[in-house]
PDB file of C-alpha atoms in Angstrom:
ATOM      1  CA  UNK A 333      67.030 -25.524  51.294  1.00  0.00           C
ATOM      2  CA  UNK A 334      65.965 -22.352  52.485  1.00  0.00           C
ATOM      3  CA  UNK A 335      62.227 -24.176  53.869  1.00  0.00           C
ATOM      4  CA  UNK A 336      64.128 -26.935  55.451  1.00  0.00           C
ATOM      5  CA  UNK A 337      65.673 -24.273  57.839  1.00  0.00           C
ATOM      6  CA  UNK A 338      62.627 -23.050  59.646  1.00  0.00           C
ATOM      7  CA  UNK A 339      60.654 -26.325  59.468  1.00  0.00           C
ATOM      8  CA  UNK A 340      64.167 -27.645  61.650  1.00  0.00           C
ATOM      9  CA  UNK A 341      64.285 -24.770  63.702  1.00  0.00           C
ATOM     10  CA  UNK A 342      60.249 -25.128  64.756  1.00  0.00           C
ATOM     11  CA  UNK A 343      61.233 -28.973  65.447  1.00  0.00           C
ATOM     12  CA  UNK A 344      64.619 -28.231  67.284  1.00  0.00           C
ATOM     13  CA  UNK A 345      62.012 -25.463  69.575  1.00  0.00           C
ATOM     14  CA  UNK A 346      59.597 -27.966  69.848  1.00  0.00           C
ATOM     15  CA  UNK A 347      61.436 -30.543  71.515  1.00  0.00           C
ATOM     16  CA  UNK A 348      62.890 -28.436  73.416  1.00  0.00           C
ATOM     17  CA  UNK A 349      60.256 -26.886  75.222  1.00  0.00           C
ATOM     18  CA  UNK A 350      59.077 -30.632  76.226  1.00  0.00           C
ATOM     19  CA  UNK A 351      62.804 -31.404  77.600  1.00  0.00           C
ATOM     20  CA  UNK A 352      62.269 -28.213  79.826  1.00  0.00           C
ATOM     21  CA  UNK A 353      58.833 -29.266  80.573  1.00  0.00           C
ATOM     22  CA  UNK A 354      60.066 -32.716  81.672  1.00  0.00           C
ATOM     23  CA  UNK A 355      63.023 -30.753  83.655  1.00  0.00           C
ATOM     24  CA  UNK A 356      60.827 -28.891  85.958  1.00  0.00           C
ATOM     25  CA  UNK A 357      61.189 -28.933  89.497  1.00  0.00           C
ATOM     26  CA  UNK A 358      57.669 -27.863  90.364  1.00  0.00           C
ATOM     27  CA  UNK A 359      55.280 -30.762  90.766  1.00  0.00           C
ATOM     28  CA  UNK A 360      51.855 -30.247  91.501  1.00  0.00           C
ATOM     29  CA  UNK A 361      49.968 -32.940  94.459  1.00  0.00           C
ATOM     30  CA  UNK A 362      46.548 -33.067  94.748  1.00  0.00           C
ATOM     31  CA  UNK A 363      46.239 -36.159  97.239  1.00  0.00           C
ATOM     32  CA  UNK A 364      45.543 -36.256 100.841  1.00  0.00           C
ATOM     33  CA  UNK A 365      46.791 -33.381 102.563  1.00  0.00           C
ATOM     34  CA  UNK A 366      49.820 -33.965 104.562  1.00  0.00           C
ATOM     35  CA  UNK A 367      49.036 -33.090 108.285  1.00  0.00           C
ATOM     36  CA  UNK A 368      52.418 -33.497 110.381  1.00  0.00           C
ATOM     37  CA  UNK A 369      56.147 -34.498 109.187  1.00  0.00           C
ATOM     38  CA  UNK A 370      58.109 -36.853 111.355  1.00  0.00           C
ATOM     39  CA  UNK A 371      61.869 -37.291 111.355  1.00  0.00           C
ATOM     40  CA  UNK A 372      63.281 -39.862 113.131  1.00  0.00           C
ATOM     41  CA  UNK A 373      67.537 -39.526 113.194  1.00  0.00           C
ATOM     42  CA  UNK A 374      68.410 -42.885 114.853  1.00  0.00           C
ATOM     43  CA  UNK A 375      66.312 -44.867 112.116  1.00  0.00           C
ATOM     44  CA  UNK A 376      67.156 -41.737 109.092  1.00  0.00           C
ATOM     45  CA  UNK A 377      63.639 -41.484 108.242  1.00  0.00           C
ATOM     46  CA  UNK A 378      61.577 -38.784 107.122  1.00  0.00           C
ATOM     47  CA  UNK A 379      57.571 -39.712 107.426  1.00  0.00           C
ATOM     48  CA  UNK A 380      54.880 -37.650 105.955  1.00  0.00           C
ATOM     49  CA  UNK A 381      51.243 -38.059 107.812  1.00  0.00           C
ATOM     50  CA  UNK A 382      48.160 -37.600 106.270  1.00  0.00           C
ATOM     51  CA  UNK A 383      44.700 -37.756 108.387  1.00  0.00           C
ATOM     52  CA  UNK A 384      44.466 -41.412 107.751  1.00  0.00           C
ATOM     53  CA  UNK A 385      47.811 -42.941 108.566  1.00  0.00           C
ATOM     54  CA  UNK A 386      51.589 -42.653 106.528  1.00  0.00           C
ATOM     55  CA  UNK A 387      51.505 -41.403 102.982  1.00  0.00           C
ATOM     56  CA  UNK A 388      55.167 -41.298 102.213  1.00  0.00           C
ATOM     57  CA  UNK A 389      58.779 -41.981 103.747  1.00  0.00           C
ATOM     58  CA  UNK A 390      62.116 -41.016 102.922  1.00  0.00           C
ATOM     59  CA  UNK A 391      65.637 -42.022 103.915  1.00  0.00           C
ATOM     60  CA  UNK A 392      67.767 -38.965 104.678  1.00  0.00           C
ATOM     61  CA  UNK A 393      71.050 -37.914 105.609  1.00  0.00           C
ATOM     62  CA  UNK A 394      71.666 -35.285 108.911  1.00  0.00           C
ATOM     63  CA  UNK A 395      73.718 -33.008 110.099  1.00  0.00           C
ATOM     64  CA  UNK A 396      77.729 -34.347 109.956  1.00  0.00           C
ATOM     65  CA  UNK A 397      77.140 -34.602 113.949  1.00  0.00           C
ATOM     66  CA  UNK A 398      74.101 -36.357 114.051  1.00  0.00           C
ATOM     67  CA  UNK A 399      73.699 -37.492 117.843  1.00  0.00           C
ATOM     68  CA  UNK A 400      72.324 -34.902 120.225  1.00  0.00           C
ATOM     69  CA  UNK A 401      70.240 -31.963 119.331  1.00  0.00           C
ATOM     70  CA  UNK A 402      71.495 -29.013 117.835  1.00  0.00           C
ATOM     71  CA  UNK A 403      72.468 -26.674 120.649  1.00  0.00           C
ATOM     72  CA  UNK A 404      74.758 -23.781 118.631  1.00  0.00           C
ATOM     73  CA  UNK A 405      75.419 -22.317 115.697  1.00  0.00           C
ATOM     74  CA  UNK A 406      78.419 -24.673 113.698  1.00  0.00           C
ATOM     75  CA  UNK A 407      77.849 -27.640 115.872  1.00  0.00           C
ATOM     76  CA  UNK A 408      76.558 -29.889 113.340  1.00  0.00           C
ATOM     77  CA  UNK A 409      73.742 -31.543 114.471  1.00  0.00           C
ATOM     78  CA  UNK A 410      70.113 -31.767 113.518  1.00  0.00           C
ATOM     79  CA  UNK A 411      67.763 -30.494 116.105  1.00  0.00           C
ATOM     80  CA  UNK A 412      65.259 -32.669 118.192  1.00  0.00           C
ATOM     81  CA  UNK A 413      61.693 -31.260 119.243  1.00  0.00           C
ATOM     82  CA  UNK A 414      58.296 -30.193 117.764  1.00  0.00           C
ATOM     83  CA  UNK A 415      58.705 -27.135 115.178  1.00  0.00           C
ATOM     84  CA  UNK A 416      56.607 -26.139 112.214  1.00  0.00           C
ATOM     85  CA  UNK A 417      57.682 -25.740 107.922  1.00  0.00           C
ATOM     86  CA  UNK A 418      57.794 -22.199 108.651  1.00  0.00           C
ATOM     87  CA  UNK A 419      59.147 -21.159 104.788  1.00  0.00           C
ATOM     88  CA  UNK A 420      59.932 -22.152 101.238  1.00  0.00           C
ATOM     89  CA  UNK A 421      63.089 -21.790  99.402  1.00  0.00           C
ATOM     90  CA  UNK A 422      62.548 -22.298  95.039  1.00  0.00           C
ATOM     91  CA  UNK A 423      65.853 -21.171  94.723  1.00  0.00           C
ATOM     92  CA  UNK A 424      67.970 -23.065  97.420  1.00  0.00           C
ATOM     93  CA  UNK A 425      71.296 -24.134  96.853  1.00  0.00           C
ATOM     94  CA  UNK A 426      70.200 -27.607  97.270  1.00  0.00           C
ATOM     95  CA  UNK A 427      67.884 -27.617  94.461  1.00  0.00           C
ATOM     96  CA  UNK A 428      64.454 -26.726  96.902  1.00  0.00           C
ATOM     97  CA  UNK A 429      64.271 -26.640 100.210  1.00  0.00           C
ATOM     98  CA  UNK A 430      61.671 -25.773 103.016  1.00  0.00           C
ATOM     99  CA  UNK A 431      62.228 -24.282 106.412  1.00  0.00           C
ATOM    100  CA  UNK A 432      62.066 -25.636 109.774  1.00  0.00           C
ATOM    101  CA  UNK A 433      61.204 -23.188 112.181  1.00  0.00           C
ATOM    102  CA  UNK A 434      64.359 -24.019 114.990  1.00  0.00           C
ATOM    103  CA  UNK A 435      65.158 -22.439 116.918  1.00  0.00           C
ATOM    104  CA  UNK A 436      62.623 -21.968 118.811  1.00  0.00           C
ATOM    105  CA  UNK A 437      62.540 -19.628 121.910  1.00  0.00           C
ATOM    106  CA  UNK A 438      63.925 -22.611 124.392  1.00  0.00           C
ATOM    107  CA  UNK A 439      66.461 -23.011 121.938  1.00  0.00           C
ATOM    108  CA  UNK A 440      67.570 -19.108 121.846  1.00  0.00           C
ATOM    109  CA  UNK A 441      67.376 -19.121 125.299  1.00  0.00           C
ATOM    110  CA  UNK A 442      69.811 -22.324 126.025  1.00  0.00           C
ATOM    111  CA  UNK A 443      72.108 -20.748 123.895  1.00  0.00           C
ATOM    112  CA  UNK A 444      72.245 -17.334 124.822  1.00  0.00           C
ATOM    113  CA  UNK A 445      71.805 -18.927 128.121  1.00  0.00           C
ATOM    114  CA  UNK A 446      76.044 -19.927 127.800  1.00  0.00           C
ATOM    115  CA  UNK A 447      76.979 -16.796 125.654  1.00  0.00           C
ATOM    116  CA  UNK A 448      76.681 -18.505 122.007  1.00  0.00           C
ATOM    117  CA  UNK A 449      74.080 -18.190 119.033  1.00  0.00           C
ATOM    118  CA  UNK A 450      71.566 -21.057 118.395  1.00  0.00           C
ATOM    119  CA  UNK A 451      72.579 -20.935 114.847  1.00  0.00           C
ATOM    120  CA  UNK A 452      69.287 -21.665 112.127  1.00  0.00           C
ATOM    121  CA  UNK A 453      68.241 -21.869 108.854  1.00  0.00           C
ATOM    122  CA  UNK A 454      67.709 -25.202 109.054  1.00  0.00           C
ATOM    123  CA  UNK A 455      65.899 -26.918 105.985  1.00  0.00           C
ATOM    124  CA  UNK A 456      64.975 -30.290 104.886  1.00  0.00           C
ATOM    125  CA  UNK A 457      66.146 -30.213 101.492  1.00  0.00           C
ATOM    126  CA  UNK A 458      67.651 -31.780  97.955  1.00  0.00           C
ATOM    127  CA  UNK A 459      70.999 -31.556  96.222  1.00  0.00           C
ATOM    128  CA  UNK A 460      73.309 -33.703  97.842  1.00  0.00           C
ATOM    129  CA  UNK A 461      77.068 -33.052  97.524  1.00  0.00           C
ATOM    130  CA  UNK A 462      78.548 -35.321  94.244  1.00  0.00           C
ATOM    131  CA  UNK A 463      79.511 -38.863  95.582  1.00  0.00           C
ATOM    132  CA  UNK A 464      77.176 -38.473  98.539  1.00  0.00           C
ATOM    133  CA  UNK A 465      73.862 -40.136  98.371  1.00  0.00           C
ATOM    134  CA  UNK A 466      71.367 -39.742 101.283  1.00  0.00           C
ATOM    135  CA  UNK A 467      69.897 -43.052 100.860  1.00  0.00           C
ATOM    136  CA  UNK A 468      73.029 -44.433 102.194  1.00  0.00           C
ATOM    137  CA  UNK A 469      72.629 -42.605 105.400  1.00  0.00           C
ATOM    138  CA  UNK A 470      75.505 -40.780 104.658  1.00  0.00           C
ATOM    139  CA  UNK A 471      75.623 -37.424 107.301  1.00  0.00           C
ATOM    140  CA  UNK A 472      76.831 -34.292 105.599  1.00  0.00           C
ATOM    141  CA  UNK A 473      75.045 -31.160 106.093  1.00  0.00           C
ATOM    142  CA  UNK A 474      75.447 -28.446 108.541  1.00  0.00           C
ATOM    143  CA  UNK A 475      72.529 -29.862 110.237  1.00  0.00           C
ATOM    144  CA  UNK A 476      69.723 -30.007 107.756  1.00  0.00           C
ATOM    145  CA  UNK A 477      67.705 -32.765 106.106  1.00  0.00           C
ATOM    146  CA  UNK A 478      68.908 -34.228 102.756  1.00  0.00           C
ATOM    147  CA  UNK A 479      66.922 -35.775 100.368  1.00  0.00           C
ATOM    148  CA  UNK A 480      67.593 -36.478  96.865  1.00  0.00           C
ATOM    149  CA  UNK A 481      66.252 -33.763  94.099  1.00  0.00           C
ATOM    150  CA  UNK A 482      63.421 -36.000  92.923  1.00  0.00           C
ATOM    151  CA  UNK A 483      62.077 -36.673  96.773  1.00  0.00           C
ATOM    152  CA  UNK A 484      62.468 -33.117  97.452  1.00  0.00           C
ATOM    153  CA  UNK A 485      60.446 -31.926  94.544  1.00  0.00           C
ATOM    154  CA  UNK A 486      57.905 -34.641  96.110  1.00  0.00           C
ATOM    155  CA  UNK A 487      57.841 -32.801  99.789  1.00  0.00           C
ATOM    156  CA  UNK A 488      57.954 -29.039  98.624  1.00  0.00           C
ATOM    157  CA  UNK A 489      54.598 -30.050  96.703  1.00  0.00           C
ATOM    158  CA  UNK A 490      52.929 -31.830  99.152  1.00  0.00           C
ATOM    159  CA  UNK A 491      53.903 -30.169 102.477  1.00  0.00           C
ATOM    160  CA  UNK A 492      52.422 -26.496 103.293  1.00  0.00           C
ATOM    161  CA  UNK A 493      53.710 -23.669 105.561  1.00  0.00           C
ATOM    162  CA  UNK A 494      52.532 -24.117 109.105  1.00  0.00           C
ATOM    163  CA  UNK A 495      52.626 -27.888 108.902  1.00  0.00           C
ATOM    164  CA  UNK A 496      54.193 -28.898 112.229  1.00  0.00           C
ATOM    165  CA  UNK A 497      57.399 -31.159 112.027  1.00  0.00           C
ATOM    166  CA  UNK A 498      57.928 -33.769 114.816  1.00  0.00           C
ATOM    167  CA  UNK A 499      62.012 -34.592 115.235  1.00  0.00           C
ATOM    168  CA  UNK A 500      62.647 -38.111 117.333  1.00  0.00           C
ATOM    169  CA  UNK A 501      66.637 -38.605 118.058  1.00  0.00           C
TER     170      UNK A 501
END
């Protein structure tokens, strides 16, 4: 009895430490490098370019206000204009995340310009709400992008800082 204990402990470890394995959110990509993200609101599509043509799409949900561009803080919607992945989040909320550099100085200066804050922190990122998939288009966030956790593992490998980010309405 006593050499069936550790022989099932060392098992019990070993499978494990492949469930974790399997578990992490950290994917590596060593394909074509992506070279400009578009979002496109009206069709809920995410598009990631590479030098030669698309590489990947996503459907995503928006902001719960998704027409317009995001003007101030609280308003809800997802902005529209040319930006850049300015940051990475491992330990979002959402599961991962990575920054969108808004506002941008036309944007603080529109809304300072009426005496409110431009709000930020806007992200494209994972972790949907339970019951809310973004595949069905569904709009929930404060104004981010939502992908599912799987998709955003996919992006936050293959899309580097200083990539710039395209957003149609």
């Amino acid at each position: 009895m006593l050499r069936k204990f550790p022989r099932r402990w060392f098992l019990l470890g070993g499978v494990a430490a492949f469930l974790s394995g399997c578990a992490n959110k950290f994917r590596s990509y060593s394909g074509p490098e992506v070279t400009r993200v578009r979002l496109y609101k009206s069709e809920r599509l995410l598009v990631l370019d590479g030098a030669q043509g698309v590489l990947k799409t996503y459907p995503v949900g928006l902001g719960f206000a998704p027409d317009g561009h995001k003007q101030f803080e609280g308003d809800g919607r997802t902005p529209e204009g040319a930006y850049m992945i300015d940051r990475r989040n491992p330990n979002s909320l959402f599961h991962l995340s990575i920054g969108i550099s808004y506002p941008n100085e036309a944007d603080r200066a529109f809304a300072a310009a009426q005496g409110k804050s431009p709000g930020g922190d806007i992200f494209i990122h994972g972790g949907p709400r339970k019951g809310i998939d973004p595949t069905d288009k569904q709009d929930w966030t404060a104004g981010c992008i939502a992908i599912t956790d799987r998709q955003i593992e996919e992006v936050y490998a293959m899309v580097r800082d200083g990539t710039p980010i395209n957003i149609y309405a």
